[in-house]
PDB file of C-alpha atoms and ligand atoms in Angstrom:
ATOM      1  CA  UNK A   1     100.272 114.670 109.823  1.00 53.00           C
ATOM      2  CA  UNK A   2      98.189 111.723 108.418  1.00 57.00           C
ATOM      3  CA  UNK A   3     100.042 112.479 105.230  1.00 65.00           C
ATOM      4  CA  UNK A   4     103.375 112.427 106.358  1.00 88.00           C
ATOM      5  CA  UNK A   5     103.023 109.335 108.366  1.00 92.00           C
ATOM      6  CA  UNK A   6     101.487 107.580 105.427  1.00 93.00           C
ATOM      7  CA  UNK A   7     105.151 108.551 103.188  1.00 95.00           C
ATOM      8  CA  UNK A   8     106.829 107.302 105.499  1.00 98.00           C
ATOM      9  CA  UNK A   9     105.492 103.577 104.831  1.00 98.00           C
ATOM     10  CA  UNK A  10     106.069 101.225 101.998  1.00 98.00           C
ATOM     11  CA  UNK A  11     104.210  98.191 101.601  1.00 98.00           C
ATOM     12  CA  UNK A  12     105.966  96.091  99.034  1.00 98.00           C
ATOM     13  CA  UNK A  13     105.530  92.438  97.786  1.00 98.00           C
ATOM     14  CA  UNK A  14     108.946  90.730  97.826  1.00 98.00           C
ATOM     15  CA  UNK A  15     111.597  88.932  99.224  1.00 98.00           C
ATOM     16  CA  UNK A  16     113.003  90.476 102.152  1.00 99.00           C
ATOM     17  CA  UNK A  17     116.556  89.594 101.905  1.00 99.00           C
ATOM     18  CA  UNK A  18     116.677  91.438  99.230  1.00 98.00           C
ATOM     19  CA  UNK A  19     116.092  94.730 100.336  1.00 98.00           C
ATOM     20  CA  UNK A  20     119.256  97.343 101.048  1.00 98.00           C
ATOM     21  CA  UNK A  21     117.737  98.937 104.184  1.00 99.00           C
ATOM     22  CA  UNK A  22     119.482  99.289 107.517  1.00 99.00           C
ATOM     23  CA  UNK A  23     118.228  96.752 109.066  1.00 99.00           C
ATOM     24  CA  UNK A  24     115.537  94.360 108.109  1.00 99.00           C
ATOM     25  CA  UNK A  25     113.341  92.262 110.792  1.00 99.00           C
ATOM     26  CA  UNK A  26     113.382  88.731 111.338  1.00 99.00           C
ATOM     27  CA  UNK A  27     110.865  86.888 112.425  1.00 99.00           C
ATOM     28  CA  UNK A  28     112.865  84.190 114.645  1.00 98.00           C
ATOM     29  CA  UNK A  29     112.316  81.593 116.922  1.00 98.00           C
ATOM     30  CA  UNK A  30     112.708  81.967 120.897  1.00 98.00           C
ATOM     31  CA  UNK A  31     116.651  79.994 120.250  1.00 98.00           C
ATOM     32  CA  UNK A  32     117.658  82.929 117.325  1.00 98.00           C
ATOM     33  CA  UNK A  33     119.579  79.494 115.939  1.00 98.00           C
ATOM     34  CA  UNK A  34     117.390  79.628 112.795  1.00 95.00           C
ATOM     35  CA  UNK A  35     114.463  78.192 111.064  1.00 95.00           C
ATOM     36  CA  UNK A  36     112.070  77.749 108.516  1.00 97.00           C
ATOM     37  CA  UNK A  37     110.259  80.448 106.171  1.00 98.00           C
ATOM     38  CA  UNK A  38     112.106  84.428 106.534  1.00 98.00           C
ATOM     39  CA  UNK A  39     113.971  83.188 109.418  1.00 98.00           C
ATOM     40  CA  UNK A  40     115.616  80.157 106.969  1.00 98.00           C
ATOM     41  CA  UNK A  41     116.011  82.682 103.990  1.00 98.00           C
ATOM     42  CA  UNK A  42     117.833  85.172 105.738  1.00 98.00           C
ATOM     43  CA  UNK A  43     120.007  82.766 107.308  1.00 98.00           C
ATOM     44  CA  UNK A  44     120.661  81.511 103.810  1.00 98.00           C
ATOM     45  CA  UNK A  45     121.443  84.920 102.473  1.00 98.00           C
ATOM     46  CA  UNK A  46     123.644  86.209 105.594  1.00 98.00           C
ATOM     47  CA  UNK A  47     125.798  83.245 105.301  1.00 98.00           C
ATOM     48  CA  UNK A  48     127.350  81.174 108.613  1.00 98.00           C
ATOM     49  CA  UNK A  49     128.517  84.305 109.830  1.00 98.00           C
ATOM     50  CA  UNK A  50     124.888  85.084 111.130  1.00 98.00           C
ATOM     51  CA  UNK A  51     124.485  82.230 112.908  1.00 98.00           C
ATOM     52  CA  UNK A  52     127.443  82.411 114.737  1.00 98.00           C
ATOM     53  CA  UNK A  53     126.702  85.702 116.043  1.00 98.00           C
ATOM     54  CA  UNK A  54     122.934  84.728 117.119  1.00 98.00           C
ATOM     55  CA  UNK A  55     124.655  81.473 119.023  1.00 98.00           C
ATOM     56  CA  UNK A  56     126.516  84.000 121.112  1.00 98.00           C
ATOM     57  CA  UNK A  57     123.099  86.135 122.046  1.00 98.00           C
ATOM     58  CA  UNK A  58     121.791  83.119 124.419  1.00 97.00           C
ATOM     59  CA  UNK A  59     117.747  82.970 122.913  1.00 98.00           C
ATOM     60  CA  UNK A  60     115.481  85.892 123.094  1.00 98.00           C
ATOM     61  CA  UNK A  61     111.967  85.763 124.986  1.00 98.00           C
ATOM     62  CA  UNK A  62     108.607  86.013 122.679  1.00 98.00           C
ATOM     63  CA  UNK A  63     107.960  89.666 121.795  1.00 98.00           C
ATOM     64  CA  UNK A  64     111.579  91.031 122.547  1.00 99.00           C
ATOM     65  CA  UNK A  65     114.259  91.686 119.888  1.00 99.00           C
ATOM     66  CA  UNK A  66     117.518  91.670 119.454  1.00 99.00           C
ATOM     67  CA  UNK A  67     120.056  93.088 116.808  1.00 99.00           C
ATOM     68  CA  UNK A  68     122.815  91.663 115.049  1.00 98.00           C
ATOM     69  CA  UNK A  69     125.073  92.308 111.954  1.00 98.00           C
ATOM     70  CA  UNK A  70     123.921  91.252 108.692  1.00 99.00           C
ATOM     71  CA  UNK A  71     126.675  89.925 107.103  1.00 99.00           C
ATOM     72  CA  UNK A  72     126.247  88.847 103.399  1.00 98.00           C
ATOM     73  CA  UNK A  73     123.046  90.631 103.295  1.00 99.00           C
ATOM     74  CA  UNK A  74     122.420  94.095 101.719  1.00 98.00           C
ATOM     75  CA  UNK A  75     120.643  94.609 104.591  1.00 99.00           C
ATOM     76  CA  UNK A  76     123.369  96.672 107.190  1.00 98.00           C
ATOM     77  CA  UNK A  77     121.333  94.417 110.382  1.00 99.00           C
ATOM     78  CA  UNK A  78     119.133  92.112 111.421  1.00 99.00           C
ATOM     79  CA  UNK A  79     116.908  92.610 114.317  1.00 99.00           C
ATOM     80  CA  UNK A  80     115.810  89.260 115.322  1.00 99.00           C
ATOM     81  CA  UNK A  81     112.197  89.194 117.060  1.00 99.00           C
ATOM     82  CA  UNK A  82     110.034  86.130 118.311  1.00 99.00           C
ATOM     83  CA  UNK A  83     106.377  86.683 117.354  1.00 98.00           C
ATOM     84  CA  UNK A  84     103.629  84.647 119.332  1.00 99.00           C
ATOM     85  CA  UNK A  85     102.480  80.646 118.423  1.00 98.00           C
ATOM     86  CA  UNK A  86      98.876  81.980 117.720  1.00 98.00           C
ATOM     87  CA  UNK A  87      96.914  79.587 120.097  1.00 98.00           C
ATOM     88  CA  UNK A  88      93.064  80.388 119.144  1.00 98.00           C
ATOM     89  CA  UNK A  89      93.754  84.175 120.571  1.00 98.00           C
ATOM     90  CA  UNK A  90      93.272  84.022 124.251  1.00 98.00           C
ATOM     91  CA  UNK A  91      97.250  83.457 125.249  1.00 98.00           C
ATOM     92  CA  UNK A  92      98.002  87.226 125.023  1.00 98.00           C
ATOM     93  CA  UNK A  93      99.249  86.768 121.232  1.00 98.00           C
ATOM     94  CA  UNK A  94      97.764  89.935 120.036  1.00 99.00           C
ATOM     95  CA  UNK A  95      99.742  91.964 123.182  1.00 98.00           C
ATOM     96  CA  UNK A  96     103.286  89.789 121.799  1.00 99.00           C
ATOM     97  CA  UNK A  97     102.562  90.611 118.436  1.00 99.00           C
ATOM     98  CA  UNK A  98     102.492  94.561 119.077  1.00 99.00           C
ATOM     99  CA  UNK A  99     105.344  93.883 121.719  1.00 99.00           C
ATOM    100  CA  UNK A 100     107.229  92.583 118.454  1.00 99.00           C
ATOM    101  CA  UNK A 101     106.911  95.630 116.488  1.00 99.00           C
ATOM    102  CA  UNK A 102     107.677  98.359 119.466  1.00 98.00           C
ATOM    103  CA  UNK A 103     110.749  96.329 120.760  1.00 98.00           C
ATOM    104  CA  UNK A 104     112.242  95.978 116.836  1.00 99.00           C
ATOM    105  CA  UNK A 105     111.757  99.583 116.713  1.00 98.00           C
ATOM    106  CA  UNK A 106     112.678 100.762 119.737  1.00 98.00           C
ATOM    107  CA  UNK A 107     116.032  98.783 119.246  1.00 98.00           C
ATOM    108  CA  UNK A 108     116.038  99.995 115.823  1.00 98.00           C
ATOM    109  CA  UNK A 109     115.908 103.859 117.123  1.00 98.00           C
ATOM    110  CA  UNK A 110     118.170 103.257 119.862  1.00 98.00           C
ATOM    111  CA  UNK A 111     120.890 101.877 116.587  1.00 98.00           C
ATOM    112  CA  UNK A 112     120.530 105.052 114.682  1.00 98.00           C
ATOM    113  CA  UNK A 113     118.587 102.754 112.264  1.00 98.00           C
ATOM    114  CA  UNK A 114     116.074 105.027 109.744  1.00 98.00           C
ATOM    115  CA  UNK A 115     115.562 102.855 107.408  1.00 98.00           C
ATOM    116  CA  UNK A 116     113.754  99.014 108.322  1.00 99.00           C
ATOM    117  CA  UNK A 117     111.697  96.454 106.938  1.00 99.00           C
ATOM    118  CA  UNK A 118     109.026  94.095 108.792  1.00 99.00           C
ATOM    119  CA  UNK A 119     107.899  90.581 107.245  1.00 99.00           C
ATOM    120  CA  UNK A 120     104.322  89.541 108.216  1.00 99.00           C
ATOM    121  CA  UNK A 121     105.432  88.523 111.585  1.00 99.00           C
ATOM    122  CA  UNK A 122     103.809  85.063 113.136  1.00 98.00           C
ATOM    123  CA  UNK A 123     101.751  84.830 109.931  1.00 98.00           C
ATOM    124  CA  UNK A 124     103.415  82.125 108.429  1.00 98.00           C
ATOM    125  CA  UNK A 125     104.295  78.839 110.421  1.00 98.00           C
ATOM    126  CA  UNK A 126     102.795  80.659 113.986  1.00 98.00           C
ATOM    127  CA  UNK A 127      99.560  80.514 112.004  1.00 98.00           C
ATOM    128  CA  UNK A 128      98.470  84.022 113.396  1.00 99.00           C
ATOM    129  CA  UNK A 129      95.701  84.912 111.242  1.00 99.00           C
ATOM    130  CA  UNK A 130      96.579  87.165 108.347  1.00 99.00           C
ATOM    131  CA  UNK A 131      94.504  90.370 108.377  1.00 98.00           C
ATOM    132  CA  UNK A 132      94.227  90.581 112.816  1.00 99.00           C
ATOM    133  CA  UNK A 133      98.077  90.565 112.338  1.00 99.00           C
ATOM    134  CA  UNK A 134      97.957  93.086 109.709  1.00 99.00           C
ATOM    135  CA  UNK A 135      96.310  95.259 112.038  1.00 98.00           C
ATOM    136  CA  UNK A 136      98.589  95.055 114.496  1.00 99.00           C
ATOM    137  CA  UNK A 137     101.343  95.772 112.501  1.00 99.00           C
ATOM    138  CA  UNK A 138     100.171  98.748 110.782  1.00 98.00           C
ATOM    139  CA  UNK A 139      98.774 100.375 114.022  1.00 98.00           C
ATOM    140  CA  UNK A 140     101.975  99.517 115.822  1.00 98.00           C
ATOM    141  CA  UNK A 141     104.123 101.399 113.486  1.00 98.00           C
ATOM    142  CA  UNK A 142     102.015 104.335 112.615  1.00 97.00           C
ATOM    143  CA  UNK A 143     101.498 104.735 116.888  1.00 97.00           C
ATOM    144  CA  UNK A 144     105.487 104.623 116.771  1.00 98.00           C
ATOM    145  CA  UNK A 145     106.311 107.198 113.695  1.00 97.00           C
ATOM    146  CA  UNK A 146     104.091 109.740 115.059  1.00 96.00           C
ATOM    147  CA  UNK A 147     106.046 110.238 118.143  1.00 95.00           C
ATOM    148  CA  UNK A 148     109.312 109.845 116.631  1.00 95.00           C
ATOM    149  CA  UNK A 149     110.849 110.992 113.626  1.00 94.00           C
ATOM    150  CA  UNK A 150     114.421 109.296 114.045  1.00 96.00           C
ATOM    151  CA  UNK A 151     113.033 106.419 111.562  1.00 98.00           C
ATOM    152  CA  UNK A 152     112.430 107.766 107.633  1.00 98.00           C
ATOM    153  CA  UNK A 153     111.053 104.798 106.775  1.00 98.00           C
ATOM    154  CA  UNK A 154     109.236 101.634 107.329  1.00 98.00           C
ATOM    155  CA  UNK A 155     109.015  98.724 104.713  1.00 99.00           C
ATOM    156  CA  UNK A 156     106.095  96.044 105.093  1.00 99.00           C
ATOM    157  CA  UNK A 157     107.453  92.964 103.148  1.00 99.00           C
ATOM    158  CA  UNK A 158     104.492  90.860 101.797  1.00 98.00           C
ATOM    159  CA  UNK A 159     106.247  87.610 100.369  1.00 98.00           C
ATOM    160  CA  UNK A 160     102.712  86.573  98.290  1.00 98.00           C
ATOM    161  CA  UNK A 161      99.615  88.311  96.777  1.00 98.00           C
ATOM    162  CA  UNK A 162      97.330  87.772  99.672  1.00 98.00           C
ATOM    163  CA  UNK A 163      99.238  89.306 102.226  1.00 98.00           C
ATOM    164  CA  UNK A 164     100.020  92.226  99.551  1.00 98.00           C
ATOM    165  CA  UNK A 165      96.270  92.805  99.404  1.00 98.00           C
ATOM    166  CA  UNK A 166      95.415  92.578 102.810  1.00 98.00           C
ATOM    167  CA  UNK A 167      97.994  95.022 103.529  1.00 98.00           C
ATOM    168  CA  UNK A 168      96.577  97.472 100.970  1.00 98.00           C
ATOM    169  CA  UNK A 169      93.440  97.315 101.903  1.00 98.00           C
ATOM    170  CA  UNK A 170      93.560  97.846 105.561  1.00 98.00           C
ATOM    171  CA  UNK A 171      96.031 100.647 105.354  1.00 97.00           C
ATOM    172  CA  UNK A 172      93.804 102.516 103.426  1.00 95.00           C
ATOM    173  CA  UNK A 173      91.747 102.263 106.757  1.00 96.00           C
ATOM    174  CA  UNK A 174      94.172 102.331 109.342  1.00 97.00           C
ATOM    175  CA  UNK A 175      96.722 104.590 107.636  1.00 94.00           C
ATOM    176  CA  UNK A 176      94.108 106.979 106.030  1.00 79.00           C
ATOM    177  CA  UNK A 177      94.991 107.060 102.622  1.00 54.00           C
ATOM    178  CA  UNK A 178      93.672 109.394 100.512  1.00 47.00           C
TER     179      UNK A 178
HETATM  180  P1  ADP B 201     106.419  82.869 111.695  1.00 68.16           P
HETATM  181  O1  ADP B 201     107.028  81.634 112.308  1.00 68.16           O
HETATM  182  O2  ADP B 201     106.655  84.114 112.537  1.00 68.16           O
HETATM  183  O3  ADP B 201     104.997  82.680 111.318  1.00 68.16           O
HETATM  184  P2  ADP B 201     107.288  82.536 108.895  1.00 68.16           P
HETATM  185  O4  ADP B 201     108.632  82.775 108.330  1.00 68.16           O
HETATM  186  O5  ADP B 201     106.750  81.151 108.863  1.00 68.16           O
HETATM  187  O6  ADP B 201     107.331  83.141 110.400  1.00 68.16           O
HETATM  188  O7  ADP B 201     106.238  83.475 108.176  1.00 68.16           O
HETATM  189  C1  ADP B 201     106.158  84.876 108.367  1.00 68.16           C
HETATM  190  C2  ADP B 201     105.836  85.546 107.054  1.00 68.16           C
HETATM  191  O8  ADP B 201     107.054  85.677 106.293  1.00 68.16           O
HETATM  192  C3  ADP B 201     104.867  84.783 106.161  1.00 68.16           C
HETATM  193  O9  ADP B 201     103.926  85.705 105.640  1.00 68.16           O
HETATM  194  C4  ADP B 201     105.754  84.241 105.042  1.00 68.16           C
HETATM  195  O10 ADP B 201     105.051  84.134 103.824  1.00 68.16           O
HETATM  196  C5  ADP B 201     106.776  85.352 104.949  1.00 68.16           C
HETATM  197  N1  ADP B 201     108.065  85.063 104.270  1.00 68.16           N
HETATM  198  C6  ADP B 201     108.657  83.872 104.043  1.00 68.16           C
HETATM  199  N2  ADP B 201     109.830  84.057 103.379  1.00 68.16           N
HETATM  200  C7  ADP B 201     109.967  85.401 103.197  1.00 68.16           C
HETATM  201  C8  ADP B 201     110.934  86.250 102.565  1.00 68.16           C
HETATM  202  N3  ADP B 201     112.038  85.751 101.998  1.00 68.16           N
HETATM  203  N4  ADP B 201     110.722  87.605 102.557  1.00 68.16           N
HETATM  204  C9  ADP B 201     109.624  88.133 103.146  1.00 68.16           C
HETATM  205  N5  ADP B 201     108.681  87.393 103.751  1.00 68.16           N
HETATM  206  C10 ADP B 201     108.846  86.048 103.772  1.00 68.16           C
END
């Protein structure tokens, strides 16, 4: 079962726009108008199109999702998510950061989506620290694909090295590698 579960997950280091999956995650801000960092790039790469979908979706509260089309992208959607502003770790971030995963994939299921990728969600400009978010992530998704089997496959998207290796290393632990 370990086994399986551990096929099922790719960790990659990358750009996430890149990637023809069927949907890829976005980590968004509470307005879903656009940002900065993977929520800027995949704007970019969806082209105006994106945005004026998101406009008509009215905002999304921190550790929902929502879904969209996605456009220009190789990518058939975009599920939009709002991580947590990580505020020293006593605002319920870590309980909005798992939220994040479980609603993207429980909107992803509920799509027909089986393939989906993940960026390191709040790691970046929501200064969540790297390797308690890496945690999350990795538990989050393994809890998820071993009591469904609707999604083939899960992506982790690093966009640099240390992410990459942090990654790595703690799915070894958390995944059970051999
Ligand atoms: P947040 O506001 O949730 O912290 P950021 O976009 O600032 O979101 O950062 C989240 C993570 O996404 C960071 O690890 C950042 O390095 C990474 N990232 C930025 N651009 C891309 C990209 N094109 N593909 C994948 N990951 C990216």
């Amino acid at each position: 079962m370990k086994k399986e579960i551990r096929n099922r997950i790719d960790i990659i280091q990358g750009d996430i726009t890149k990637l023809q999956v069927d949907a890829i995650v976005n980590a968004a801000n509470r307005s879903l108008l656009g940002g900065g960092g993977v929520d800027g790039a995949i704007h970019r790469a969806a082209g105006p199109e994106l945005l004026a979908e998101t406009r008509t979706l009215g905002g999304c509260p921190t550790g929902e999702a929502r879904i969209t089309k996605g456009y220009r992208l190789p990518a058939k959607h975009v599920i939009h998510t709002v991580g947590p502003v990580w505020r020293g770790g006593h605002r319920n971030e870590d309980e909005l950061l798992a939220r994040c995963y479980r609603s993207s994939l429980e909107l992803a299921k509920a799509h027909g989506i089986r393939t989906i990728a993940f960026p390191a969600i709040s790691t970046g400009a929501y200064r969540f620290p790297l390797e308690r978010a890496t945690r999350i992530a990795l538990s989050e998704v393994k809890r998820f694909l071993e009591k469904d089997d609707s999604i083939e496959k899960v992506i982790f998207v690093c966009y640099d090295r240390r992410c990459y290796d942090t990654y790595r290393r703690l799915a070894l632990e958390i995944l059970d590698t051999p």
